[in-house]
Coordinates of C-alpha atoms in Angstrom, one line a residue:
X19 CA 90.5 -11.3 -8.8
X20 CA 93.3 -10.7 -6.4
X21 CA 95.4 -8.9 -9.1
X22 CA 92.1 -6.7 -9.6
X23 CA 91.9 -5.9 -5.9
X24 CA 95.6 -5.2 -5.7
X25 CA 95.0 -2.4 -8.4
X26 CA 92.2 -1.0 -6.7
X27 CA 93.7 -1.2 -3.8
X28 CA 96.8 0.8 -5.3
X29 CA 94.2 3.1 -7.1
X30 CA 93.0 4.2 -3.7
X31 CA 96.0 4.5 -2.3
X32 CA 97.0 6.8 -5.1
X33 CA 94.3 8.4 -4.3
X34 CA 94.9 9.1 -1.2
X35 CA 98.1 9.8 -1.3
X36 CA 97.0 12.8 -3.8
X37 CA 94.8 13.7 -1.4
X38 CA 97.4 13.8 1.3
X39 CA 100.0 15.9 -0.4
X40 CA 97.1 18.1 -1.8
X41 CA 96.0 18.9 2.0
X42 CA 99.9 19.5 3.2
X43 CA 100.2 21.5 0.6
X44 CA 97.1 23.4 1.2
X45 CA 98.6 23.4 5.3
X46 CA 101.5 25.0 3.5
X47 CA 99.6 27.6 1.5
X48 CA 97.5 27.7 4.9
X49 CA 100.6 28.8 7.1
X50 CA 102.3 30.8 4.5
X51 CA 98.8 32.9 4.7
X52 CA 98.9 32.9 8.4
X53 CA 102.8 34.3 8.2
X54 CA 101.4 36.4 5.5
X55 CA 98.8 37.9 7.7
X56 CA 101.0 38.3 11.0
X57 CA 103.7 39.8 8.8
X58 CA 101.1 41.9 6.5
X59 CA 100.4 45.8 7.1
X60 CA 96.9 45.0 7.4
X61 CA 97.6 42.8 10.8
X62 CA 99.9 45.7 11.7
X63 CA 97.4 48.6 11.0
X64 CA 94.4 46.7 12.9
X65 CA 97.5 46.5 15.6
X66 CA 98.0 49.7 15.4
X67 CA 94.1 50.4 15.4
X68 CA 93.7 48.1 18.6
X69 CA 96.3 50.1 20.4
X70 CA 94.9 53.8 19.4
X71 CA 91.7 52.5 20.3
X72 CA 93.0 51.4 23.4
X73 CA 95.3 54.8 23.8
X74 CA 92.2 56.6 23.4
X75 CA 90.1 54.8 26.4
X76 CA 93.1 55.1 28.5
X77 CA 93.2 58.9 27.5
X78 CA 89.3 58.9 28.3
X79 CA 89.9 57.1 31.5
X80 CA 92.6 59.7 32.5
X81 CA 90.0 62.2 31.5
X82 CA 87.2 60.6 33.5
X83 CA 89.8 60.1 36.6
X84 CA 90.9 64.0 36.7
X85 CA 87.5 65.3 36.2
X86 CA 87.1 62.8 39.4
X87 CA 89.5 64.5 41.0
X88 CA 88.3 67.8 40.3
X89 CA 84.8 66.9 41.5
X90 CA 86.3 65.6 45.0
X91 CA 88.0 68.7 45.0
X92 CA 84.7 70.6 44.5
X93 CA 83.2 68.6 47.1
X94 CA 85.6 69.2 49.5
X95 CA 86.2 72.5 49.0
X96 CA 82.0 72.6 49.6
X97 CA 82.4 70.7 52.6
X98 CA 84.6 73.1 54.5
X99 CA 82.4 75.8 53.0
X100 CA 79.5 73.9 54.9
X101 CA 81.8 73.7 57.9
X102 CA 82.5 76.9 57.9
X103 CA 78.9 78.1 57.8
X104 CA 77.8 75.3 60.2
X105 CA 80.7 76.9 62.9
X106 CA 79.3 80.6 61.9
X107 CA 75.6 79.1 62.9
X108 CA 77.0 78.0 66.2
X109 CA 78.6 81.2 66.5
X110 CA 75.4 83.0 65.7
X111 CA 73.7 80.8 67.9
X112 CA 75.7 81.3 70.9
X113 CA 75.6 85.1 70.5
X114 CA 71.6 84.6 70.0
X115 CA 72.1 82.7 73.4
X116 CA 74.0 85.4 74.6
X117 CA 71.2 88.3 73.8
X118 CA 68.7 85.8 75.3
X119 CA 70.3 86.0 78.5
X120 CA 71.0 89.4 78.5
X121 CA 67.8 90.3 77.6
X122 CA 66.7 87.9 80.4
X123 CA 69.0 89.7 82.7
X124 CA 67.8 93.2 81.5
X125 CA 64.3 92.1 81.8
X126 CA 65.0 91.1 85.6
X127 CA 66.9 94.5 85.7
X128 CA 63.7 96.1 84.3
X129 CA 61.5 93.9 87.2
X130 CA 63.9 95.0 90.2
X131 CA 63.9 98.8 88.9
X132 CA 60.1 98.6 88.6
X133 CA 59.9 97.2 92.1
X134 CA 62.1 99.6 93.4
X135 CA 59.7 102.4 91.7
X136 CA 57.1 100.9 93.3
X137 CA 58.6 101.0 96.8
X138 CA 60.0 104.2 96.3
X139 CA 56.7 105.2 95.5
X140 CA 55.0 103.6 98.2
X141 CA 57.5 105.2 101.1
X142 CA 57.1 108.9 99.0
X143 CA 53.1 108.3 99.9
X144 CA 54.1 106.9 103.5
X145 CA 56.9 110.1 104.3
X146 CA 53.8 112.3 103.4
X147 CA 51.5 110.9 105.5
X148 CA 54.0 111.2 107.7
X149 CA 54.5 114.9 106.8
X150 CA 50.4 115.3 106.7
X151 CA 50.8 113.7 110.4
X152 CA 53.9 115.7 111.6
X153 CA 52.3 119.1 110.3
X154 CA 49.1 118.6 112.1
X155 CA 50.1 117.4 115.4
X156 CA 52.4 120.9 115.0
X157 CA 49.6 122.9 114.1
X158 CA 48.0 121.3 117.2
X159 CA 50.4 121.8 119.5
X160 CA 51.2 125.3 118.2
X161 CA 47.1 126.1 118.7
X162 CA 47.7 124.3 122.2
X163 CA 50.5 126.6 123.0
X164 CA 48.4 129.7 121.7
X165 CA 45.6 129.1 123.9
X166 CA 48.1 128.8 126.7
X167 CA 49.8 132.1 125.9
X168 CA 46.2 134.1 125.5
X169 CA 45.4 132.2 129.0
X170 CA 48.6 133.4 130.3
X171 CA 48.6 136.8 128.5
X172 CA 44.7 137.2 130.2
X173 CA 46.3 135.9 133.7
X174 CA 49.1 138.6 133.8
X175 CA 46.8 141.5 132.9
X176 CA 44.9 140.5 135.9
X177 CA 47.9 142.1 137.6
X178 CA 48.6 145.6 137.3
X179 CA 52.2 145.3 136.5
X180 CA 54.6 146.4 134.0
X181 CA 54.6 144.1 131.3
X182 CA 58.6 144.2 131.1
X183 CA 59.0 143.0 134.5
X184 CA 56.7 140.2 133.9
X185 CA 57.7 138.6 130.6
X186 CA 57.6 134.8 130.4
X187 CA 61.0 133.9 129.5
X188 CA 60.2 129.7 129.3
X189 CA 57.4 130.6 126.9
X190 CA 59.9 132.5 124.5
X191 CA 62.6 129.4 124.9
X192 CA 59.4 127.1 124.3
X193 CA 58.5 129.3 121.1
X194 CA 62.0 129.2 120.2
X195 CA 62.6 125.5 120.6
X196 CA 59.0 124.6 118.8
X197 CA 60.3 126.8 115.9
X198 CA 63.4 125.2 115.2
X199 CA 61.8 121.8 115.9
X200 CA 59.8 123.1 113.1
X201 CA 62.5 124.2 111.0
X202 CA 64.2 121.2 111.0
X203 CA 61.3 119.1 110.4
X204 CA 61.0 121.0 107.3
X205 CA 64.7 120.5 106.3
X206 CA 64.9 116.8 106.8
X207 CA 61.5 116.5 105.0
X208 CA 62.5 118.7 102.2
X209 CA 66.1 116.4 101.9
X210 CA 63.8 113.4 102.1
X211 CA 61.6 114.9 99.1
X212 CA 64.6 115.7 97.4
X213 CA 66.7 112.5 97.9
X214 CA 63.1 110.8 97.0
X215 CA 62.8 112.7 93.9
X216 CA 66.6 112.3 92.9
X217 CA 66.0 108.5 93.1
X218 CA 63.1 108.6 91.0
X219 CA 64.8 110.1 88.5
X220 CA 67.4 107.9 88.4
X221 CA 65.2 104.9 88.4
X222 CA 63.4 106.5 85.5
X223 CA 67.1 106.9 84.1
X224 CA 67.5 103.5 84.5
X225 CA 64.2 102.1 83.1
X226 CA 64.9 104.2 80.0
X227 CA 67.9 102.3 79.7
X228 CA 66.5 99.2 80.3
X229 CA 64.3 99.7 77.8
X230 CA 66.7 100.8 75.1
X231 CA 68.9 97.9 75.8
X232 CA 66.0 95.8 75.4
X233 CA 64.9 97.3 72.3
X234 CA 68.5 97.0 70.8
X235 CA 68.8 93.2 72.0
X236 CA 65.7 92.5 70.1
X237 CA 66.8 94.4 67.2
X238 CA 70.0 92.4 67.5
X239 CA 67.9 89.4 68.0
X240 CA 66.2 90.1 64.9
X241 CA 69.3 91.0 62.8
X242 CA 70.8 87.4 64.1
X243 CA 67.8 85.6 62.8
X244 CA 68.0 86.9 59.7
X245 CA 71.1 86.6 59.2
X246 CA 70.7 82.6 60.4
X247 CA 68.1 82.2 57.8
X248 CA 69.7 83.4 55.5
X249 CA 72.6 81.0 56.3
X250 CA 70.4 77.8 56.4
X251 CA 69.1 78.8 52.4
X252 CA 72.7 79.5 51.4
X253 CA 73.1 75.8 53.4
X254 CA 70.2 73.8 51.7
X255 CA 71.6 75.8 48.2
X256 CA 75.2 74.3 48.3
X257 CA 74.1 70.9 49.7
X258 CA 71.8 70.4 46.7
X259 CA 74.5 71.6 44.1
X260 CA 76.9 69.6 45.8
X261 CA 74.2 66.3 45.4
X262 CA 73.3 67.3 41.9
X263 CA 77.0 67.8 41.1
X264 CA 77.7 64.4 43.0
X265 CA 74.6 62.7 41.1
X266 CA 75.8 64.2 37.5
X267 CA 79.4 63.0 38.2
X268 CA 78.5 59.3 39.3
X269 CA 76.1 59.1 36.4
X270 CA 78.9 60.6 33.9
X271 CA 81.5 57.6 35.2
X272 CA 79.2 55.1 35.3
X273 CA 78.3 55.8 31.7
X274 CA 81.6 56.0 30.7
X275 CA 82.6 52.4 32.4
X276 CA 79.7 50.7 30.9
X277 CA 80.7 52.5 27.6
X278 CA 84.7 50.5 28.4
X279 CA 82.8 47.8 29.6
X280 CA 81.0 47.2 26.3
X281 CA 84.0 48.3 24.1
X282 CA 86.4 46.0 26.0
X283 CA 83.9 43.3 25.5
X284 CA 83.0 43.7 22.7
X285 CA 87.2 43.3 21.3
X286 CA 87.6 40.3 24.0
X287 CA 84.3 38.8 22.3
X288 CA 86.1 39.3 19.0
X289 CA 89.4 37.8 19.9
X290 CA 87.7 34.9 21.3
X291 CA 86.1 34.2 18.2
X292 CA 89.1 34.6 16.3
X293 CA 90.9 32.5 18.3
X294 CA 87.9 29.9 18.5
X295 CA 88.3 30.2 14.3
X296 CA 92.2 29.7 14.7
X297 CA 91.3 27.1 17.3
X298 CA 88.8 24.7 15.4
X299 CA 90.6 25.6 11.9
X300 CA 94.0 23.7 13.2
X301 CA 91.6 20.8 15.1
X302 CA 90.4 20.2 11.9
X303 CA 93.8 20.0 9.7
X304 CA 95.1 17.8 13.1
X305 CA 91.8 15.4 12.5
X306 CA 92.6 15.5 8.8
X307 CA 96.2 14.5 9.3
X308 CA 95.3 11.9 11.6
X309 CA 92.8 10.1 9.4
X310 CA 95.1 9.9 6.7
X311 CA 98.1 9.0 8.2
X312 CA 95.7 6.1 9.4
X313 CA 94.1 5.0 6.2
X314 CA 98.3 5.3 5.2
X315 CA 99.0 3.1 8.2
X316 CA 96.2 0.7 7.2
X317 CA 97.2 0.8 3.2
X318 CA 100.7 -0.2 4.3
X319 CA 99.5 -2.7 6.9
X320 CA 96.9 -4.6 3.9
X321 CA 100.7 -3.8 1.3
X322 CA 102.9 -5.7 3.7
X323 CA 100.1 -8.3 4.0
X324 CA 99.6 -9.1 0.6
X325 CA 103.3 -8.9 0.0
X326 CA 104.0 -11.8 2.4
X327 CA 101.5 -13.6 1.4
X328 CA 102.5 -13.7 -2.3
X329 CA 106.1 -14.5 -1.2
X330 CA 104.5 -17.3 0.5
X331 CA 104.2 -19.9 -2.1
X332 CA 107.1 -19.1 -3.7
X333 CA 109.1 -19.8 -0.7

């Protein structure tokens, strides 16, 4: 019985001793593959595939970056174009300012030269009442000083006297006096009337230029706000290119990093499970190895056993 144990015991041992050199050498054939493979063209060409793969999402990445930098160039550029029409809408705006106030001022021009028309009017009315006044107290005192000349004339023909001898000589210096009290009555009203009408027709000068000036403001006025409109559409036109533009660009490179994205993780998800293959592939020789340099361990163990013990009796 012990004799048929021992050959059993030897069988499986045989056994798995076969077995054993069977799985180095099939570690052997294993690693040689594995050197093969490293070593083969094929690794190299899905190297090489790996790298142009990664050449060409750097290249696109270079790509996406410059086209960046051409946007941001864009932008600025459209920036200090917005600037610059912003500071030429102040500009406009000041001068619109400007023409407010000037038409403001001409308007109060306008106001004082109206007034003044008014006034001048109003003392043109009051110098000819004045005139009216001065004329008739004349022709009242020159009927006055008739009757007193018939009286007198009637009073010296009483007498019977040459009418030489007995001119009145303070009536004549009277006459004479009255008629250039007259005459200069006349000339200060006629230089009156004429300075009167000389400043009418200025301020009429005057108005008329008020009034073109104010027509030209507000045509100036008008020009300016047109023009400012104008500027505020070409304004709201750039800032929504410039947001579409900015829009189109961030949705161009977020496509293209999720696109990396994906592609990058898609190879690290690969590797991994190459390397988990690799991995679980060399934890499975290393458990195989251990096993049977255990049952080895435990065959030589039960050898050296049974060894001893059938020295045993002999001894």
């Amino acid at each position: 019985e012990e004799s048929l144990q021992m050959w059993d015991l030897n069988k499986r041992l045989e056994a798995y001793l076969a077995r054993v050199k069977f799985l180095e050498e099939e570690n052997e054939v294993l690693r040689a593959e594995i050197q093969s493979t490293k070593s083969s063209p094929a690794g190299d060409s899905w190297r090489v595939k790996y790298e142009e793969e990664l050449r060409a999402l750097r290249d696109a990445l270079d790509h996406a970056f410059r086209e960046k930098c051409t946007a941001e160039l864009a932008r600025d550029n459209l920036y200090e174009e917005v600037q610059q029409v912003k500071s030429r809408c102040q500009k406009e705006q000041a001068a619109r300012e400007e023409a407010k106030k000037q038409l403001s001022l001409s308007r109060k021009e306008l106001e004082e030269e109206r007034r003044a028309q008014i006034w001048l009017k109003e003392r043109a009315v009051q110098l000819e009442k004045e005139v009216e006044a001065l004329l008739e107290v004349h022709e009242e005192e020159k009927a006055g000083l008739d009757q007193e000349i018939a009286s007198f004339s009637h009073s010296l023909e009483s007498f019977r006297c040459a009418p030489v001898a007995f001119q009145p000589v303070e009536v004549e210096d009277y006459s004479k006096r009255l008629s250039e009290i007259w005459k200069g009555a006349v000339e200060t009203y006629k230089t009156e009337v004429s300075q009167l009408e000389g400043s009418l027709c200025q301020a009429k000068e005057n108005l008329w230029k008020a009034v073109e000036d104010n027509q030209q403001s507000q045509l100036q006025l008008q020009h300016l706000e047109k023009d400012l409109a104008g500027l505020k559409a070409r304004k709201e036109m750039l800032e929504e290119s410039l947001a579409q533009q900015w829009q189109e660009q961030r949705g161009e490179a977020e496509k293209f990093q999720a696109l990396a994205m994906e592609a990058l993780e898609q190879e690290q998800q690969s590797l991994r499970v190459q390397i988990a293959r690799v991995l679980e592939d060399r934890q499975q020789l290393m458990h195989l190895k251990m096993s049977l340099s255990l049952e080895v361990a435990t065959y030589r163990t039960l050898l050296e056993a049974e060894s001893t013990r059938l020295q045993m009796p002999a001894g």
